[in-house]
Coordinates of C-alpha atoms in Angstrom, one line a residue:
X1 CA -130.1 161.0 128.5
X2 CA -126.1 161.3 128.9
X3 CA -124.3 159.3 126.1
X4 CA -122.6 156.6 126.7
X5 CA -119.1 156.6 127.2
X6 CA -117.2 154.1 125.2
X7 CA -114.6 151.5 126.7
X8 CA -112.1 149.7 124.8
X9 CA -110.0 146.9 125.7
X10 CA -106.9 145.1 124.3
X11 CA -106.0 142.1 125.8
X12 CA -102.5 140.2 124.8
X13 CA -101.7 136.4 125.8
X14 CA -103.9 133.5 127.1
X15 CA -107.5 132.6 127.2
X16 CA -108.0 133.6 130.6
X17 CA -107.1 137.4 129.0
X18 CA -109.8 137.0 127.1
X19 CA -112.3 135.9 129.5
X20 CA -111.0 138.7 131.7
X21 CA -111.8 141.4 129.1
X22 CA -115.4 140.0 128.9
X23 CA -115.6 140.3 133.1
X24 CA -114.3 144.0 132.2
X25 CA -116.8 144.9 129.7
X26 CA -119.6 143.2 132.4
X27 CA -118.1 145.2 135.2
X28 CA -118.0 148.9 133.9
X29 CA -121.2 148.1 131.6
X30 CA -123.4 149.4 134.9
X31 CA -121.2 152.3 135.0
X32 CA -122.4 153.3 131.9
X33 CA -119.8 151.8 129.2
X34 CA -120.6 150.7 125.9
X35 CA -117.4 148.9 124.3
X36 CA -116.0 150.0 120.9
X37 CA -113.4 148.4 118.5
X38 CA -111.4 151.8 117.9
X39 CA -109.0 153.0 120.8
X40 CA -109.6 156.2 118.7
X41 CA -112.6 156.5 119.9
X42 CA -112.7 155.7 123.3
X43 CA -113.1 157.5 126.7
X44 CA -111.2 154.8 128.7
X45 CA -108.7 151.9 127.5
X46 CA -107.5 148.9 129.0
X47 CA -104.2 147.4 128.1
X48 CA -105.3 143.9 129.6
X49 CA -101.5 142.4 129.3
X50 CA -99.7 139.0 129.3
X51 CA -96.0 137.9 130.7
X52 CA -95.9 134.9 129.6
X53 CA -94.0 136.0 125.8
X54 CA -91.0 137.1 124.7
X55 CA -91.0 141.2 125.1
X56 CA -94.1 141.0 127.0
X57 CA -93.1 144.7 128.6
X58 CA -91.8 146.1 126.0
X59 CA -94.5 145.5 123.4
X60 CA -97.0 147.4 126.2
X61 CA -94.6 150.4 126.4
X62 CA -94.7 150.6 122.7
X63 CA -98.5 150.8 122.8
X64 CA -98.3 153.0 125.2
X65 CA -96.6 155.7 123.5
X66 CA -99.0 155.5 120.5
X67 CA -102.0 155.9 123.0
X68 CA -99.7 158.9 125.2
X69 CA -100.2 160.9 121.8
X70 CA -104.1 159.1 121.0
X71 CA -104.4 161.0 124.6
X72 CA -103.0 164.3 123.9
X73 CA -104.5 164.7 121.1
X74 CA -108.3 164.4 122.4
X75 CA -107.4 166.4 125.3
X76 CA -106.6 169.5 122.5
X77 CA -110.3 168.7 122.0
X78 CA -111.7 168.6 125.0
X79 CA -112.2 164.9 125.6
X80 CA -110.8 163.4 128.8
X81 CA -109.3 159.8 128.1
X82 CA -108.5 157.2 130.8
X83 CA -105.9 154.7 130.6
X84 CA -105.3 151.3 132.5
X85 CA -102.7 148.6 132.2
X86 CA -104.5 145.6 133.6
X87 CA -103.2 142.1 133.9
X88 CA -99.9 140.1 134.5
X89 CA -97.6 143.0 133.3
X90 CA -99.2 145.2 135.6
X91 CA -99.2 142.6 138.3
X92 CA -95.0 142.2 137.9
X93 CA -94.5 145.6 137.5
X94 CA -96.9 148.3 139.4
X95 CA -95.3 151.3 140.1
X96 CA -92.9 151.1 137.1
X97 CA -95.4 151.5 135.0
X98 CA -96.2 154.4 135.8
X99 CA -92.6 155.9 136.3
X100 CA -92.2 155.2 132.9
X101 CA -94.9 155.6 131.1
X102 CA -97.1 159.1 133.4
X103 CA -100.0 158.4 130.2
X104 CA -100.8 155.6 132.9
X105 CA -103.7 156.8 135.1
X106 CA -104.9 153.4 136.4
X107 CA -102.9 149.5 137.1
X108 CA -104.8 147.1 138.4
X109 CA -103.3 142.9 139.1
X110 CA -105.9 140.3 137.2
X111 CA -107.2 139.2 140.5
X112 CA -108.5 142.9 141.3
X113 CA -110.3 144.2 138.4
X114 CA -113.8 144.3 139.9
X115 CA -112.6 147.4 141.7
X116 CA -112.2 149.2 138.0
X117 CA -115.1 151.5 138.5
X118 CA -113.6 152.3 142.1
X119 CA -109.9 152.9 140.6
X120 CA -111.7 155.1 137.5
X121 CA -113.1 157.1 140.0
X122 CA -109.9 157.1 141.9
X123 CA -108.0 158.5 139.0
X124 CA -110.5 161.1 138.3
X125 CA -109.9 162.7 141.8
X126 CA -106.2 161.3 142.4
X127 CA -104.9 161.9 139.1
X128 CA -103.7 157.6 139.9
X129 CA -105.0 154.1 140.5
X130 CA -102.9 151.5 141.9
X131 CA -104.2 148.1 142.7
X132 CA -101.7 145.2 142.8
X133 CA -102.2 143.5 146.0
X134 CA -103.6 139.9 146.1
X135 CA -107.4 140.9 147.3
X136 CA -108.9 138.9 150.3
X137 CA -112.2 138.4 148.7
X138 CA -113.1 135.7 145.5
X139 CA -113.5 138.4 142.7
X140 CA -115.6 136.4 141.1
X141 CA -118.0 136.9 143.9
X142 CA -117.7 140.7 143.5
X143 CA -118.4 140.9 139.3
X144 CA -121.6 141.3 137.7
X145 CA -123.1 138.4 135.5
X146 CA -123.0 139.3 132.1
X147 CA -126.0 140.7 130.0
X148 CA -128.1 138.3 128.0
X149 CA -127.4 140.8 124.9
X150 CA -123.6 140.4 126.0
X151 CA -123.4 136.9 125.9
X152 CA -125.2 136.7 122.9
X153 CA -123.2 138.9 120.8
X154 CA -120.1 136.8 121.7
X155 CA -121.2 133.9 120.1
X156 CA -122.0 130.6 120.6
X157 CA -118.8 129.3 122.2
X158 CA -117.4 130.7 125.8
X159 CA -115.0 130.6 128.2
X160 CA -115.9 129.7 131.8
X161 CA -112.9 130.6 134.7
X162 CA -113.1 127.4 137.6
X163 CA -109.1 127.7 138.1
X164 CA -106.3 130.7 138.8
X165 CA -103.1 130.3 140.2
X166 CA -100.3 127.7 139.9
X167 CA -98.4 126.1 142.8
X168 CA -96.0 124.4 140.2
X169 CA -92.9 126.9 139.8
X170 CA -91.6 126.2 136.9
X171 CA -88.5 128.3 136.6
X172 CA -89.3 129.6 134.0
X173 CA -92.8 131.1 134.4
X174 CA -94.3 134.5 136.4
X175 CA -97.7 133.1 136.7
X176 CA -97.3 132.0 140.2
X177 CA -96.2 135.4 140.9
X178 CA -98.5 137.2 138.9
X179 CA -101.7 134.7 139.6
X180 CA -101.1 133.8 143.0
X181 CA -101.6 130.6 144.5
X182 CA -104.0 127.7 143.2
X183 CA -107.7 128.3 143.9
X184 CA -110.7 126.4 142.4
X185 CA -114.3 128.0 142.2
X186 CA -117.2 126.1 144.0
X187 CA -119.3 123.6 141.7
X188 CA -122.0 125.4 142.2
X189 CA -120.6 129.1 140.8
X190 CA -119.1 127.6 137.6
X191 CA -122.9 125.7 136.5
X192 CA -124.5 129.3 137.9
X193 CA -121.9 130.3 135.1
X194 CA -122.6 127.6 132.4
X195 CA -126.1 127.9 132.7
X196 CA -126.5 131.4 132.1
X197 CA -124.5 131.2 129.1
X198 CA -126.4 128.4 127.2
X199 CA -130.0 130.2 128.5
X200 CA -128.5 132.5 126.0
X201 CA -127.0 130.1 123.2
X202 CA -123.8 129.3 124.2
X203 CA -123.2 125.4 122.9
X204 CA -119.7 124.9 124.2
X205 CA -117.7 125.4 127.1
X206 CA -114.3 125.9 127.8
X207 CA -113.5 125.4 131.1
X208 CA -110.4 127.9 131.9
X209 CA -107.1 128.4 134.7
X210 CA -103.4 128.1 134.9
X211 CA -103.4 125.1 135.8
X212 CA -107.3 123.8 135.1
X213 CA -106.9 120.3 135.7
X214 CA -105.4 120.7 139.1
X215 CA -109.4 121.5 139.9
X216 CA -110.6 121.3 143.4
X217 CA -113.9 122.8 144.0
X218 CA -116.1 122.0 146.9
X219 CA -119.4 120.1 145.2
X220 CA -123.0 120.0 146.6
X221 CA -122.3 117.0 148.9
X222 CA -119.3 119.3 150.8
X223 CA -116.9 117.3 149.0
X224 CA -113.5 118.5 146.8
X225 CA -114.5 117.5 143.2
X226 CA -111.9 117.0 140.9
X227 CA -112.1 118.3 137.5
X228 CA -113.6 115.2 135.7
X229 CA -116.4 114.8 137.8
X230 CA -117.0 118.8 137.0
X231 CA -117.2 117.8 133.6
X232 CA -119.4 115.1 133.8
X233 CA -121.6 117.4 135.8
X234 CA -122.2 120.1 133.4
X235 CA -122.6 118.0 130.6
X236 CA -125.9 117.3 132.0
X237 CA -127.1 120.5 131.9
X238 CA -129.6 120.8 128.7
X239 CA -128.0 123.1 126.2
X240 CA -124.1 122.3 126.3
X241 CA -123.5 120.2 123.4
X242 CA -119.7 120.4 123.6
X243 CA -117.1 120.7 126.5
X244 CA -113.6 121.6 126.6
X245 CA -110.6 122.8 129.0
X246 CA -107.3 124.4 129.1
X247 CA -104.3 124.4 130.0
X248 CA -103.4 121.3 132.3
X249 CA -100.2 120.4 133.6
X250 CA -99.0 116.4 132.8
X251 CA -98.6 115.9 137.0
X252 CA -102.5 116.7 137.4
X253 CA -103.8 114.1 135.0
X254 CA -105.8 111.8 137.4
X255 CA -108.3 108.9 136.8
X256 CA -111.4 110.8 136.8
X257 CA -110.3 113.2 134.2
X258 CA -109.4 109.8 132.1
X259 CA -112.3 108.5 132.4
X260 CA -114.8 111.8 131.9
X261 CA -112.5 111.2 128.3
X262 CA -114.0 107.8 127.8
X263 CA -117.8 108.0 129.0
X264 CA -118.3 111.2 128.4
X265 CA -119.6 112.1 125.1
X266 CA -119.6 116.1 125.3
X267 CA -115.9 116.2 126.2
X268 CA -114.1 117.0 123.4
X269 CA -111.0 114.7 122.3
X270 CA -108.7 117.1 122.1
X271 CA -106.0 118.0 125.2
X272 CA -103.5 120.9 125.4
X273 CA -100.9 119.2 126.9
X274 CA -98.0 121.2 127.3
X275 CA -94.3 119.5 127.9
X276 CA -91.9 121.8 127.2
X277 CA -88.8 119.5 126.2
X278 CA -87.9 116.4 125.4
X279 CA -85.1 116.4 127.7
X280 CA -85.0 114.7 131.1
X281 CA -82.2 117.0 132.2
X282 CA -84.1 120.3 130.5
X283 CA -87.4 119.2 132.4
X284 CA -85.4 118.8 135.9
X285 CA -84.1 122.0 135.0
X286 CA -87.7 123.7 134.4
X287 CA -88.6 122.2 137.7
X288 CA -91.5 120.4 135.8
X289 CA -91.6 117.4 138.6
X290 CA -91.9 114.6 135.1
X291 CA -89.5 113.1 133.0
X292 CA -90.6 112.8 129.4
X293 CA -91.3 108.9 130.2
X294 CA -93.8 110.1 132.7
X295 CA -95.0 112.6 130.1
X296 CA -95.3 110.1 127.6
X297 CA -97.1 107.7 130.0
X298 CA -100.2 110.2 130.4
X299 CA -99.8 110.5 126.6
X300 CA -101.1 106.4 126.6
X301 CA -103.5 106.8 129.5
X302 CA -105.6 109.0 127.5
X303 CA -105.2 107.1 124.3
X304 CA -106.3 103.8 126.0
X305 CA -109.2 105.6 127.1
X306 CA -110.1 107.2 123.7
X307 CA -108.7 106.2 120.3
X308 CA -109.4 109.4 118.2
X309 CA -108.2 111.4 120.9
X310 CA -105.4 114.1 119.6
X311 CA -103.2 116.6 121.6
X312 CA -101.6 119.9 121.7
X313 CA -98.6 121.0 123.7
X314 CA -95.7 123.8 124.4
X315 CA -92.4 123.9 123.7
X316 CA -89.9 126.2 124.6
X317 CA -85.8 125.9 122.7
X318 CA -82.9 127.6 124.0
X319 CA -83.4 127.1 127.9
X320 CA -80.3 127.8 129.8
X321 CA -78.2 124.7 129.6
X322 CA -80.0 122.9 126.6
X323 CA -77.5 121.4 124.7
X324 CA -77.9 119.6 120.8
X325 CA -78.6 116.5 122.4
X326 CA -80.9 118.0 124.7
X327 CA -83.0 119.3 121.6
X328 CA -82.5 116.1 119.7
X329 CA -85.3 114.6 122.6
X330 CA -87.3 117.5 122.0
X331 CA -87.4 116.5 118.2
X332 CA -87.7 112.8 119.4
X333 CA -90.7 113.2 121.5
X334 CA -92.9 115.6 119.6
X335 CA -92.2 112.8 116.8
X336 CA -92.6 109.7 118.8
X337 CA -96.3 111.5 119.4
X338 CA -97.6 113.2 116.9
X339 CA -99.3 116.5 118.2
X340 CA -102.1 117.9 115.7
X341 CA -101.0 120.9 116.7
X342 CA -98.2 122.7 119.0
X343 CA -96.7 126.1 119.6
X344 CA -92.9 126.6 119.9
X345 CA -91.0 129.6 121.8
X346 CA -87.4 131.1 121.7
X347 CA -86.6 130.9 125.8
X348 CA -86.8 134.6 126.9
X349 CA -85.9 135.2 130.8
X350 CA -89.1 136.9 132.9
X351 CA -87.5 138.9 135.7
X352 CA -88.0 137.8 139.3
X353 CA -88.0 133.9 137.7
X354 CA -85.4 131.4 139.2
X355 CA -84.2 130.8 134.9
X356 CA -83.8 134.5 135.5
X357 CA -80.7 134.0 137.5
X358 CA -79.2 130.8 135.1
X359 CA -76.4 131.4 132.8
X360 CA -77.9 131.7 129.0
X361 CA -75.7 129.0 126.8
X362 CA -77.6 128.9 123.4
X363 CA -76.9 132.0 121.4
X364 CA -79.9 134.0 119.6
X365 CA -78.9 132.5 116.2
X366 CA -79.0 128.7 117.5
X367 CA -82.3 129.1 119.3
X368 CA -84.1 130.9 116.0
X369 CA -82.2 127.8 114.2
X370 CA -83.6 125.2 117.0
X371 CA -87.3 127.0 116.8
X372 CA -87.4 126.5 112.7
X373 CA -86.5 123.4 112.8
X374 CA -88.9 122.2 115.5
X375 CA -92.0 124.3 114.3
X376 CA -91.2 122.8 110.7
X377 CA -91.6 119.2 112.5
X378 CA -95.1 120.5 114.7
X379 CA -96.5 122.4 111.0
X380 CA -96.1 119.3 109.1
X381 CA -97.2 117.1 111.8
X382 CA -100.2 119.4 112.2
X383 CA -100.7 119.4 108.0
X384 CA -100.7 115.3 108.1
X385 CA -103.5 115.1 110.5
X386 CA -105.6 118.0 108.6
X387 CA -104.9 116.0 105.2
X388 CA -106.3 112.9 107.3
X389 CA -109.3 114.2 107.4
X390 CA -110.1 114.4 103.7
X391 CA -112.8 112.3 102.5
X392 CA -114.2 111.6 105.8
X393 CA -117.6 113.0 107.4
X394 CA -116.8 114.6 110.6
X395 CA -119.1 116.4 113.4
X396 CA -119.0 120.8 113.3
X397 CA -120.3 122.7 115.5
X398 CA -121.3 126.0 113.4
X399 CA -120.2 129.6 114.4
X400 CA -120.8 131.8 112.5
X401 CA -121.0 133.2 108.6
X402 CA -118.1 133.2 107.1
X403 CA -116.2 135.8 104.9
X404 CA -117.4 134.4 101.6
X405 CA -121.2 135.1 101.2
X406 CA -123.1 131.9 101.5
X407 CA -120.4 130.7 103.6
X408 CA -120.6 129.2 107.2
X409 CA -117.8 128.0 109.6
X410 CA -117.5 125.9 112.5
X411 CA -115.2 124.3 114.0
X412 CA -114.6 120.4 114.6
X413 CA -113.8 118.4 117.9
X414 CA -110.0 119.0 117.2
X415 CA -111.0 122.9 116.9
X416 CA -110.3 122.6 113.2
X417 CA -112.1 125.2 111.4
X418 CA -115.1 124.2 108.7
X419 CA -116.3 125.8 105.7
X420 CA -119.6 124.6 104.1
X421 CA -122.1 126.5 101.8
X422 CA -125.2 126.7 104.1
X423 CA -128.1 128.7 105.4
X424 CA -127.3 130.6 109.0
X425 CA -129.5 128.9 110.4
X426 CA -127.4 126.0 111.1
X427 CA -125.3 128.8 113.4
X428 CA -125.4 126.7 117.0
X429 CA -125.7 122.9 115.9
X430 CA -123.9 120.2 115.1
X431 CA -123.9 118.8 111.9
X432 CA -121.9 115.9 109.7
X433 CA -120.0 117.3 107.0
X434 CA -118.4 115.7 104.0
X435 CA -114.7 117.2 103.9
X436 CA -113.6 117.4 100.5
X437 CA -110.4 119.8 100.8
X438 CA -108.1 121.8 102.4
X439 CA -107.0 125.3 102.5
X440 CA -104.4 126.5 104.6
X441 CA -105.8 125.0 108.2
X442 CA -109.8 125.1 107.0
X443 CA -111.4 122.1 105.8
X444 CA -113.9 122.8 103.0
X445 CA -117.0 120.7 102.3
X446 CA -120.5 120.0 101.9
X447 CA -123.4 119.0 104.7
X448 CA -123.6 114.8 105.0
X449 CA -127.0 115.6 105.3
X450 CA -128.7 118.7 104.6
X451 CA -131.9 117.9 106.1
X452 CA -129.7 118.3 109.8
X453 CA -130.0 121.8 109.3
X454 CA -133.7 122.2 110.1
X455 CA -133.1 119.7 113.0
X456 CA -132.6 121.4 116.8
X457 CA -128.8 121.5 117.9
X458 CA -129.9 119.4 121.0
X459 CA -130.8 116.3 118.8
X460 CA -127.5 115.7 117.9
X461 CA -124.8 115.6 120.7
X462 CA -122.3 113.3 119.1
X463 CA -118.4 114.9 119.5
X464 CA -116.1 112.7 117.3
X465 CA -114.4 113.5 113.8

C-alpha cells in the first residue's frame, strides 16, 4: 500500500477559516491525505489566510519564508513539498503572491477550494496553480461530506456554513471583495449538514457567514426562510442540544430571529453583535447604514425578548476622521451596554477599500492610547459579568478533558469555559454546575448534581446560565 501523504493546514482569522480548513482536510482526504500538526512533516501546506487584521499580508510573507527554507531543505532530501496560499489574502492578491514569494506553487480564492486536488495536480505538471475567479457553481455542492471518523475527532461542537458574502460595504472591509456577493445555502443542504454531524456526536451548532443573519435560503415549501425560522428548524432535529450563530450585522436583525431568541430553547443567549463605534459621524463614515440609537434599539429588542441574554461586539479606534469626541461615544456606548465580552482593533487600511483612499488623522501613538483605554473598559466589563456568575448553578455543555488529570471542561451558554472534577463520560451533555471560582476567564466548580452524569445528554436540553 502507498503511504499516505500528509497535509497540513494553517488557517489565520474568522470562523469561517476554520470551517474552511475542515472542507480542506474532507476534500484532499480521497486523494489520499492524512492531516498532521507539524508543517515539518508535511508533503503539502496550506496557508488558509485572513484580511480582515492589521498586517494580514505581511504576517503570510513571513511564514512564507520560514516554509521557502522548510521546502528546500526536504528537497536536499528527496521529498517534494507543495505549497498553497488559500483564502482572503490569496483572493486580494493572486498573482502577487507569487511574484513575491516563487515557494508558492498553488493560490486558490475561499470560494474555489474544492478544485485543490485539480490545482495540486496542476502544480505538479505546471510548476503553478492559480484559481481566484468567483466559480459559477455552489462549492458546497462540489465538496465531499466529511468522514464519520473526521467529525468525530473534532469534537462535539461544529461549525455549519449557511451564509458567504456581504452586500454591506463598509469602507473599511475587503470581505465583499474577497467573498463576493451575499448567498444563502438551501434549508435543506445546511440540516443534510447538521444531521450528519450529530449522527456522529456533535451537540452544538454554529451556524456560520459574513453576514449570517442576513439568511435567505429557499425552505421545503419553495419559500426564502430567514434565519430564525432556520433555527427553529434544526432545533428539532434529535441530537442538537445547543445552537448558535455568527457574525450578524445590526441592519439584519428582524422579528423572526427575535423571536427564535424567546421560544426557542436551544438558541443560545449570547449574540456577536458587532458596532464598530460609538459615533454617529464614525458609523456614517464606515458606511454602516445605523446610528448608534438604531444600534442600541436592537440592543432592547433582544433584551425584551430574553432577559439573560448577553452580547459581544467589534470595535475598531483610530478610523480616519475619529476625533476625542468621537471616541468618547465609543466609551459611552460600550458602557451604556455592558458587552460580556468584545474585541478592540487599531484601524489599519486594506488596499482596494474606499477608508483606503481617506486621509489618516489619529497618529499610531493616539490609536494604541485609544485601544488601552477601550479594551481596559471591554476586560473589566467582561471580568464583572464572569464574577456574576459566582455562587450560581449554571448549564455546561462538556468538551472535552482538561489539562489537569481528572479535569473536564465545557463551556456555558455565554461560551464561558467550565472546569469541574468529573468522569469523561459526561463529555457531550449538559449538566448544572455549582461555580465556586474564577481563574483567569474559566469558572471552576463542582456538578449540582452528580447523578446527571449517568443521564443521556438528550434528557436535558435546558440553555440558560
Amino acid at each position: 500500500m502507498t503511504s499516505p501523504r500528509k497535509l497540513h493546514i494553517k488557517s489565520y482569522g474568522c470562523q469561517m477559516n476554520v470551517y474552511d480548513a475542515q472542507r480542506m482536510v474532507d476534500t484532499l482526504a480521497p486523494e489520499g491525505f492524512v492531516e498532521t500538526a507539524s508543517a515539518e512533516d508535511a508533503d503539502f501546506v496550506i496557508l488558509n489566510t485572513c484580511h480582515i487584521r492589521e498586517k494580514a499580508s505581511e504576517k503570510v510573507y513571513s511564514e512564507l519564508g520560514r516554509l521557502r527554507t522548510m521546502k528546500e531543505e526536504a528537497a536536499r532530501d528527496g521529498r517534494q513539498v507543495n505549497i498553497a496560499v488559500a483564502g482572503c489574502v490569496a483572493q486580494a492578491e493572486g498573482e502577487e503572491i507569487i511574484r513575491r514569494a516563487p515557494v508558492v506553487d498553488i493560490v486558490v480564492g475561499p470560494q474555489s477550494y474544492h478544485h485543490l486536488p485539480q490545482l495540486l495536480d496542476r502544480a505538479r505538471r505546471d510548476g503553478r496553480a492559480l484559481e481566484t475567479e468567483f466559480p459559477v457553481e455552489d462549492k458546497f455542492g462540489f465538496l465531499p461530506a466529511p468522514k464519520p471518523d473526521a467529525i468525530r475527532a473534532r469534537g462535539i461542537s461544529a461549525f455549519v456554513t449557511v451564509q458567504e458574502g456581504c452586500d454591506k460595504f463598509c469602507t473599511f472591509c475587503v470581505v465583499p471583495y474577497t467573498r463576493g456577493a451575499e448567498v444563502s445555502r438551501p434549508i435543506a443542504k445546511v440540516v443534510d449538514d447538521v444531521k450528519r454531524l450529530v449522527d456522529n456526536g456533535v451537540r452544538e451548532i454554529t451556524l456560520i457567514g459574513q453576514n449570517v443573519n442576513a439568511y435567505h435560503g429557499e425552505g421545503p415549501d419553495g419559500k426564502s426562510w430567514p434565519l430564525g425560522k432556520l433555527l427553529d428548524h434544526l432545533a428539532g432535529i434529535e441530537g442538537v442540544l445547543r445552537l448558535r450563530y455568527s457574525t450578524s450585522h445590526p441592519l439584519d436583525v428582524d422579528d423572526s430571529l427575535i423571536e427564535s431568541h424567546r421560544d426557542n430553547p436551544a438558541l443560545m443567549p449570547f449574540v456577536h453583535l458587532p458596532v464598530q463605534s460609538g459615533s454617529d459621524r464614525i458609523l456614517a463614515a464606515m458606511n454602516r447604514r445605523h446610528t448608534a440609537a438604531e444600534y442600541l434599539d436592537v440592543i432592547e429588542r433582544f433584551r425584551r425578548a430574553r432577559q439573560d441574554i448577553a452580547f459581544s461586539s467589534d470595535f475598531i479606534v483610530g478610523f480616519p476622521g475619529e476625533t476625542a469626541q468621537d471616541f468618547a461615544a465609543t466609551l459611552a456606548l460600550v458602557t451604556q451596554i455592558g458587552y460580556a465580552a468584545a474585541y478592540s482593533f487599531k484601524y489599519s487600511p486594506r488596499p482596494g477599500t474606499p477608508a483606503a483612499d481617506m486621509q489618516e488623522t489619529v497618529s499610531q501613538a493616539e490609536m494604541e492610547e485609544r485601544l488601552q483605554r477601550l479594551q481596559h473598559l471591554i476586560d473589566s466589563q467582561q471580568s464583572a459579568f464572569n464574577l456574576a456568575a459566582i455562587g450560581t448553578t449554571v448549564d455546561v455543555l462538556f468538551e472535552r478533558g482538561a489539562r489537569k488529570e481528572g479535569q473536564i471542561v465545557g463551556r456555558t451558554a455565554f461560551l464561558q469555559p467550565a472546569h469541574v472534577m468529573a468522569s469523561p463520560d459526561i463529555i457531550g451533555k449538559i449538566l448544572p454546575v455549582h461555580v465556586e471560582s474564577l481563574e483567569r476567564y474559566s469558572l471552576l466548580g463542582h456538578l449540582a448534581t452528580p447523578a446527571y452524569a449517568a443521564q443521556p445528554a438528550e434528557s436535558r436540553m435546558t440553555t440558560g446560565a
